[in-house]
mmCIF file of C-alpha atoms in Angstrom:
data_model
loop_
_atom_site.group_PDB
_atom_site.id
_atom_site.type_symbol
_atom_site.label_atom_id
_atom_site.label_comp_id
_atom_site.label_asym_id
_atom_site.label_seq_id
_atom_site.Cartn_x
_atom_site.Cartn_y
_atom_site.Cartn_z
ATOM 1 C CA MET A 18 8.375 -1.402 16.566
ATOM 2 C CA GLY A 19 5.295 -0.907 18.663
ATOM 3 C CA VAL A 20 4.319 -2.006 22.204
ATOM 4 C CA ALA A 21 3.565 -5.679 22.321
ATOM 5 C CA ARG A 22 0.149 -5.552 24.157
ATOM 6 C CA ILE A 23 -2.213 -2.598 23.966
ATOM 7 C CA LYS A 24 -5.874 -1.466 24.626
ATOM 8 C CA HIS A 25 -7.525 0.378 21.756
ATOM 9 C CA PRO A 26 -10.757 2.451 21.866
ATOM 10 C CA SER A 27 -11.990 0.745 18.730
ATOM 11 C CA HIS A 28 -11.856 -2.668 20.407
ATOM 12 C CA SER A 29 -11.813 -1.831 24.139
ATOM 13 C CA HIS A 30 -13.270 -5.046 25.550
ATOM 14 C CA HIS A 31 -10.028 -7.120 24.464
ATOM 15 C CA TYR A 32 -6.295 -6.512 24.461
ATOM 16 C CA LEU A 33 -4.552 -6.265 21.216
ATOM 17 C CA LEU A 34 -1.249 -8.046 20.646
ATOM 18 C CA LEU A 35 1.534 -7.201 18.073
ATOM 19 C CA LYS A 36 1.703 -10.053 15.646
ATOM 20 C CA TYR A 37 3.646 -10.826 12.583
ATOM 21 C CA PRO A 38 1.080 -12.800 10.336
ATOM 22 C CA GLN A 39 2.365 -14.604 7.271
ATOM 23 C CA GLU A 40 -0.934 -13.929 5.348
ATOM 24 C CA PRO A 41 -2.658 -10.682 4.453
ATOM 25 C CA TYR A 42 -5.450 -9.303 6.544
ATOM 26 C CA TRP A 43 -7.958 -6.574 6.471
ATOM 27 C CA CYS A 44 -7.444 -3.846 9.008
ATOM 28 C CA ASN A 45 -10.481 -3.020 11.034
ATOM 29 C CA GLY A 46 -9.339 0.561 11.367
ATOM 30 C CA CYS A 47 -8.886 2.002 7.876
ATOM 31 C CA ILE A 48 -10.636 -0.946 6.274
ATOM 32 C CA GLY A 49 -7.581 -1.487 4.056
ATOM 33 C CA LEU A 50 -5.495 -4.525 3.064
ATOM 34 C CA GLY A 51 -2.532 -5.259 5.404
ATOM 35 C CA PHE A 52 0.687 -7.330 5.301
ATOM 36 C CA GLY A 53 3.421 -7.796 7.835
ATOM 37 C CA PRO A 54 3.256 -6.579 11.644
ATOM 38 C CA CYS A 55 -0.100 -5.592 12.876
ATOM 39 C CA TYR A 56 -2.106 -5.552 16.194
ATOM 40 C CA GLU A 57 -4.393 -8.479 16.520
ATOM 41 C CA CYS A 58 -7.066 -9.363 19.040
ATOM 42 C CA GLU A 59 -5.868 -11.704 21.696
ATOM 43 C CA HIS A 60 -8.994 -13.811 21.062
ATOM 44 C CA GLU A 61 -8.555 -15.301 17.655
ATOM 45 C CA ASP A 62 -12.197 -15.848 16.935
ATOM 46 C CA CYS A 63 -12.514 -12.067 16.902
ATOM 47 C CA SER A 64 -10.455 -11.663 13.753
ATOM 48 C CA PHE A 65 -9.733 -7.947 14.590
ATOM 49 C CA TYR A 66 -6.644 -6.483 13.105
ATOM 50 C CA LEU A 67 -5.305 -2.942 13.014
ATOM 51 C CA HIS A 68 -2.268 -1.762 11.136
ATOM 52 C CA GLU A 69 0.328 -0.511 13.414
ATOM 53 C CA GLU A 70 -0.046 3.062 12.078
ATOM 54 C CA CYS A 71 -3.850 2.793 12.635
ATOM 55 C CA ALA A 72 -3.437 1.493 16.237
ATOM 56 C CA ASN A 73 -0.966 4.201 17.064
ATOM 57 C CA ALA A 74 -2.676 7.034 15.281
ATOM 58 C CA ALA A 75 -2.235 10.374 17.187
ATOM 59 C CA PRO A 76 -4.975 12.810 17.711
ATOM 60 C CA SER A 77 -3.272 15.227 15.218
ATOM 61 C CA THR A 78 -0.247 14.995 12.989
ATOM 62 C CA SER A 79 1.518 16.935 10.149
ATOM 63 C CA HIS A 80 3.134 16.002 6.883
ATOM 64 C CA PRO A 81 5.483 17.850 4.480
ATOM 65 C CA PHE A 82 2.800 17.607 1.741
ATOM 66 C CA SER A 83 0.120 19.393 3.846
ATOM 67 C CA LYS A 84 0.400 23.044 4.810
ATOM 68 C CA CYS A 85 -1.901 22.579 7.900
ATOM 69 C CA SER A 86 -2.314 20.243 10.761
ATOM 70 C CA LEU A 87 -4.310 17.059 10.186
ATOM 71 C CA LYS A 88 -6.825 15.795 12.672
ATOM 72 C CA PHE A 89 -7.636 12.083 13.187
ATOM 73 C CA HIS A 90 -11.127 10.712 12.898
ATOM 74 C CA TYR A 91 -12.485 7.272 13.446
ATOM 75 C CA ASN A 92 -14.661 8.020 10.383
ATOM 76 C CA ALA A 93 -14.896 11.012 8.054
ATOM 77 C CA PRO A 94 -17.345 13.448 9.373
ATOM 78 C CA GLN A 95 -18.714 13.989 5.875
ATOM 79 C CA GLU A 96 -21.475 11.798 4.407
ATOM 80 C CA ASP A 97 -20.206 11.813 0.840
ATOM 81 C CA GLU A 98 -17.721 9.307 -0.799
ATOM 82 C CA ARG A 99 -14.145 10.203 0.336
ATOM 83 C CA TYR A 100 -10.849 9.127 -1.215
ATOM 84 C CA CYS A 101 -7.317 9.107 0.244
ATOM 85 C CA ASP A 102 -5.431 11.974 -1.443
ATOM 86 C CA ALA A 103 -2.269 9.803 -1.158
ATOM 87 C CA CYS A 104 -3.250 6.335 -2.474
ATOM 88 C CA GLY A 105 -6.626 7.151 -4.080
ATOM 89 C CA GLU A 106 -8.372 4.316 -2.162
ATOM 90 C CA ASP A 107 -11.680 4.721 -0.429
ATOM 91 C CA VAL A 108 -11.844 6.289 2.870
ATOM 92 C CA LEU A 109 -13.979 3.795 4.881
ATOM 93 C CA GLY A 110 -12.769 4.078 8.428
ATOM 94 C CA PHE A 111 -9.758 5.749 10.199
ATOM 95 C CA VAL A 112 -8.663 8.908 8.380
ATOM 96 C CA TYR A 113 -6.668 12.234 8.901
ATOM 97 C CA GLN A 114 -8.270 15.433 7.537
ATOM 98 C CA CYS A 115 -7.006 18.944 7.131
ATOM 99 C CA SER A 116 -9.159 21.827 8.389
ATOM 100 C CA HIS A 117 -10.105 23.268 4.872
ATOM 101 C CA LYS A 118 -13.745 23.712 3.821
ATOM 102 C CA HIS A 119 -13.258 20.868 1.232
ATOM 103 C CA PRO A 120 -10.707 18.896 3.290
ATOM 104 C CA HIS A 121 -7.945 16.480 2.070
ATOM 105 C CA ASP A 122 -8.165 12.850 3.490
ATOM 106 C CA TYR A 123 -5.187 10.591 4.264
ATOM 107 C CA HIS A 124 -5.116 7.165 5.624
ATOM 108 C CA PRO A 125 -2.834 6.954 8.610
ATOM 109 C CA ARG A 126 -0.664 4.363 6.921
ATOM 110 C CA CYS A 127 -0.159 6.517 3.887
ATOM 111 C CA LEU A 128 1.054 9.438 6.054
ATOM 112 C CA LYS A 129 3.949 7.126 7.343
ATOM 113 C CA LEU A 130 5.189 6.353 3.842
ATOM 114 C CA PRO A 131 9.120 7.109 3.768
ATOM 115 C CA LEU A 132 10.016 10.167 1.769
ATOM 116 C CA THR A 133 13.022 8.438 0.349
ATOM 117 C CA VAL A 134 13.685 4.663 -0.235
ATOM 118 C CA THR A 135 16.815 3.090 -1.553
ATOM 119 C CA ALA A 136 17.141 -0.196 -3.490
ATOM 120 C CA GLY A 137 20.039 -2.655 -2.881
ATOM 121 C CA ASP A 138 21.801 -1.277 -6.111
ATOM 122 C CA GLY A 139 21.752 2.238 -4.866
ATOM 123 C CA LEU A 140 18.791 3.252 -6.810
ATOM 124 C CA ILE A 141 16.937 6.166 -5.015
ATOM 125 C CA LEU A 142 13.136 6.557 -5.044
ATOM 126 C CA GLN A 143 11.477 9.749 -3.787
ATOM 127 C CA LEU A 144 7.877 10.234 -2.664
ATOM 128 C CA LYS A 145 6.299 12.931 -4.665
ATOM 129 C CA LYS A 146 3.003 14.820 -4.285
ATOM 130 C CA LYS A 147 2.610 15.283 -7.974
ATOM 131 C CA LEU A 148 3.760 13.005 -10.817
ATOM 132 C CA PRO A 149 6.580 14.634 -12.951
ATOM 133 C CA SER A 150 5.411 12.218 -15.798
ATOM 134 C CA LYS A 151 2.723 9.661 -16.392
ATOM 135 C CA CYS A 152 2.586 6.593 -14.243
ATOM 136 C CA LEU A 153 4.235 3.649 -16.056
ATOM 137 C CA ARG A 154 1.544 1.286 -15.004
ATOM 138 C CA CYS A 155 -1.822 3.191 -15.624
ATOM 139 C CA GLY A 156 -0.320 5.611 -18.152
ATOM 140 C CA SER A 157 -2.005 8.556 -16.400
ATOM 141 C CA ARG A 158 -1.092 11.477 -14.072
ATOM 142 C CA LYS A 159 -4.302 10.539 -12.073
ATOM 143 C CA THR A 160 -5.483 7.500 -10.260
ATOM 144 C CA SER A 161 -8.759 5.589 -11.338
ATOM 145 C CA ASN A 162 -10.644 7.732 -8.892
ATOM 146 C CA ARG A 163 -9.377 10.898 -10.766
ATOM 147 C CA ILE A 164 -7.342 11.851 -7.810
ATOM 148 C CA GLN A 165 -3.729 13.097 -8.375
ATOM 149 C CA GLY A 166 -2.328 10.541 -5.835
ATOM 150 C CA TRP A 167 1.229 10.463 -4.589
ATOM 151 C CA CYS A 168 3.936 8.475 -6.410
ATOM 152 C CA TYR A 169 7.401 7.231 -6.025
ATOM 153 C CA VAL A 170 9.977 8.499 -8.679
ATOM 154 C CA SER A 171 13.344 7.250 -9.433
ATOM 155 C CA SER A 172 16.301 9.556 -9.809
ATOM 156 C CA PRO A 173 16.627 10.510 -12.585
ATOM 157 C CA ASP A 174 12.820 10.571 -13.338
ATOM 158 C CA ARG A 175 12.846 7.447 -15.396
ATOM 159 C CA TYR A 176 10.468 5.265 -13.435
ATOM 160 C CA CYS A 177 7.309 6.737 -11.992
ATOM 161 C CA TYR A 178 4.492 4.770 -10.215
ATOM 162 C CA HIS A 179 1.441 5.824 -8.369
ATOM 163 C CA ILE A 180 1.400 4.164 -4.976
ATOM 164 C CA ALA A 181 -2.294 3.469 -5.712
ATOM 165 C CA CYS A 182 -1.288 1.363 -8.712
ATOM 166 C CA VAL A 183 1.320 -0.740 -6.918
ATOM 167 C CA LYS A 184 -1.164 -1.464 -4.199
ATOM 168 C CA ASP A 185 -3.747 -2.488 -6.813
ATOM 169 C CA MET A 186 -1.274 -4.983 -8.331
ATOM 170 C CA ILE A 187 -0.997 -6.676 -4.949
ATOM 171 C CA LEU A 188 -4.733 -6.523 -4.051
ATOM 172 C CA GLU A 189 -5.686 -7.925 -7.480
ATOM 173 C CA LYS A 190 -3.441 -10.942 -7.111
ATOM 174 C CA TRP A 191 -4.701 -11.496 -3.506
ATOM 175 C CA LYS A 192 -8.278 -11.409 -4.539
ATOM 176 C CA LYS A 193 -7.671 -13.886 -7.227
ATOM 177 C CA ASP A 194 -6.461 -16.312 -4.605
ATOM 178 C CA TYR A 195 -2.964 -16.431 -5.855
ATOM 179 C CA PHE A 196 -1.803 -16.676 -2.185
ATOM 180 C CA THR A 197 -2.714 -19.312 0.376
ATOM 181 C CA GLN A 198 -3.073 -18.813 4.043
ATOM 182 C CA ASP A 199 0.575 -19.694 4.509
ATOM 183 C CA GLY A 200 1.877 -17.027 2.226
ATOM 184 C CA ASN A 201 2.736 -19.423 -0.634
ATOM 185 C CA VAL A 202 1.338 -19.386 -4.144
ATOM 186 C CA ASN A 203 -1.897 -21.291 -4.539
ATOM 187 C CA GLU A 204 -1.162 -24.440 -6.529
ATOM 188 C CA ALA A 205 -4.528 -24.133 -8.260
ATOM 189 C CA ASN A 206 -3.402 -20.867 -9.889
ATOM 190 C CA SER A 207 0.187 -21.514 -10.426
ATOM 191 C CA LEU A 208 -0.118 -21.967 -14.121
ATOM 192 C CA ALA A 209 -1.696 -18.563 -14.373
ATOM 193 C CA LEU A 210 1.226 -17.110 -12.531
ATOM 194 C CA GLN A 211 3.639 -19.028 -14.725
ATOM 195 C CA THR A 212 1.832 -17.591 -17.876
ATOM 196 C CA PHE A 213 1.646 -14.062 -16.313
ATOM 197 C CA SER A 214 3.020 -11.356 -18.821
ATOM 198 C CA PRO A 215 5.051 -8.736 -17.181
ATOM 199 C CA GLY A 216 4.348 -6.501 -20.088
ATOM 200 C CA ARG A 217 0.700 -6.316 -18.883
ATOM 201 C CA GLU A 218 1.613 -5.194 -15.434
ATOM 202 C CA ILE A 219 4.808 -3.171 -15.755
ATOM 203 C CA ALA A 220 5.266 -0.705 -18.610
ATOM 204 C CA LEU A 221 8.667 0.147 -19.853
ATOM 205 C CA PRO A 222 9.870 3.799 -20.218
ATOM 206 C CA GLY A 223 9.609 4.660 -23.965
ATOM 207 C CA GLY A 224 7.791 1.488 -24.681
ATOM 208 C CA ARG A 225 10.826 -0.415 -25.708
ATOM 209 C CA SER A 226 10.700 -3.847 -27.007
ATOM 210 C CA SER A 227 14.217 -5.225 -27.508
ATOM 211 C CA SER A 228 16.879 -7.049 -25.568
ATOM 212 C CA LYS A 229 17.568 -3.894 -23.850
ATOM 213 C CA ALA A 230 13.840 -3.796 -22.791
ATOM 214 C CA THR A 231 14.546 -6.937 -20.633
ATOM 215 C CA GLN A 232 17.205 -5.148 -18.696
ATOM 216 C CA ILE A 233 15.007 -2.069 -18.133
ATOM 217 C CA TRP A 234 12.141 -4.261 -17.243
ATOM 218 C CA ARG A 235 14.139 -5.947 -14.474
ATOM 219 C CA LYS A 236 15.103 -2.610 -13.230
ATOM 220 C CA ALA A 237 11.443 -1.644 -13.196
ATOM 221 C CA THR A 238 10.672 -4.728 -11.253
ATOM 222 C CA THR A 239 13.221 -3.748 -8.742
ATOM 223 C CA VAL A 240 11.523 -0.410 -8.332
ATOM 224 C CA ILE A 241 8.151 -2.085 -7.885
ATOM 225 C CA MET A 242 9.773 -4.284 -5.110
ATOM 226 C CA VAL A 243 11.251 -1.218 -3.333
ATOM 227 C CA ILE A 244 7.801 0.547 -3.555
ATOM 228 C CA ILE A 245 6.175 -2.519 -2.038
ATOM 229 C CA SER A 246 8.561 -2.472 0.873
ATOM 230 C CA ALA A 247 7.806 1.016 1.485
ATOM 231 C CA LEU A 248 4.049 0.395 1.368
ATOM 232 C CA PHE A 249 3.982 -2.734 3.437
ATOM 233 C CA GLY A 250 7.239 -2.897 5.381
ATOM 234 C CA GLU A 251 9.610 -5.542 5.082
ATOM 235 C CA PRO A 252 8.512 -7.722 2.197
ATOM 236 C CA SER A 253 6.830 -10.780 3.461
ATOM 237 C CA ALA A 254 7.091 -14.251 1.952
ATOM 238 C CA LEU A 255 4.015 -13.934 -0.148
ATOM 239 C CA ILE A 256 5.088 -10.557 -1.758
ATOM 240 C CA SER A 257 8.551 -11.988 -2.472
ATOM 241 C CA VAL A 258 7.096 -15.044 -4.256
ATOM 242 C CA LEU A 259 4.978 -12.751 -6.499
ATOM 243 C CA VAL A 260 7.980 -10.729 -7.445
ATOM 244 C CA GLN A 261 9.990 -13.776 -8.142
ATOM 245 C CA TYR A 262 7.349 -14.838 -10.671
ATOM 246 C CA TRP A 263 7.630 -11.429 -12.236
ATOM 247 C CA LEU A 264 11.445 -11.881 -12.459
ATOM 248 C CA SER A 265 11.428 -15.311 -13.916
ATOM 249 C CA SER A 266 8.641 -14.621 -16.517
#
């Protein structure tokens, strides 16, 4: 865990405090959705937030998936549209780039994703640069931005999901106001969640549709939960609530 109180060049006129908000926030560094611990301006009316990874971004770093050193930028030097080569989302702020003529881009938070995560039942997921099979949510080897995108794959290679697709699942629910500011389900949308069909969100290996499929689907939901933990840290109450709806559907 990071230092409790810091100064940051992107918000140098106030101190930033390490907080544990119960509601999602927009990081003012990478301009991405955030859950869990973050640095927040000591003046609440500022509404300034930074992911821990964005607040503590080093001038340069490395990653097993990149053959060269990666340099930090507050904004991409190029003027064209940029996409993170890990999650496929827009690059709108803090970013790491390699030194190639046509550089790869990575959000600071994406570079900190664990290479291996383990579920409570011993299921092991590994972070992969390339998909060994189609993503079980989007049915493609590439993200919606036509970028390969990193993925988490179970061992054996039965469950495979883009990290972009899992992030999109959470972002879509948040944009639809399924969550209130205290991290609970918005009562106005509770019926929508209760009638939420898991089949539309989580595809099953082989497209099975029998009693066996229910067991497989529950395993897939466990995989999704583990990936959410890898993306956002310890699952906060609002994420847990969403997953419970998936499990009880």
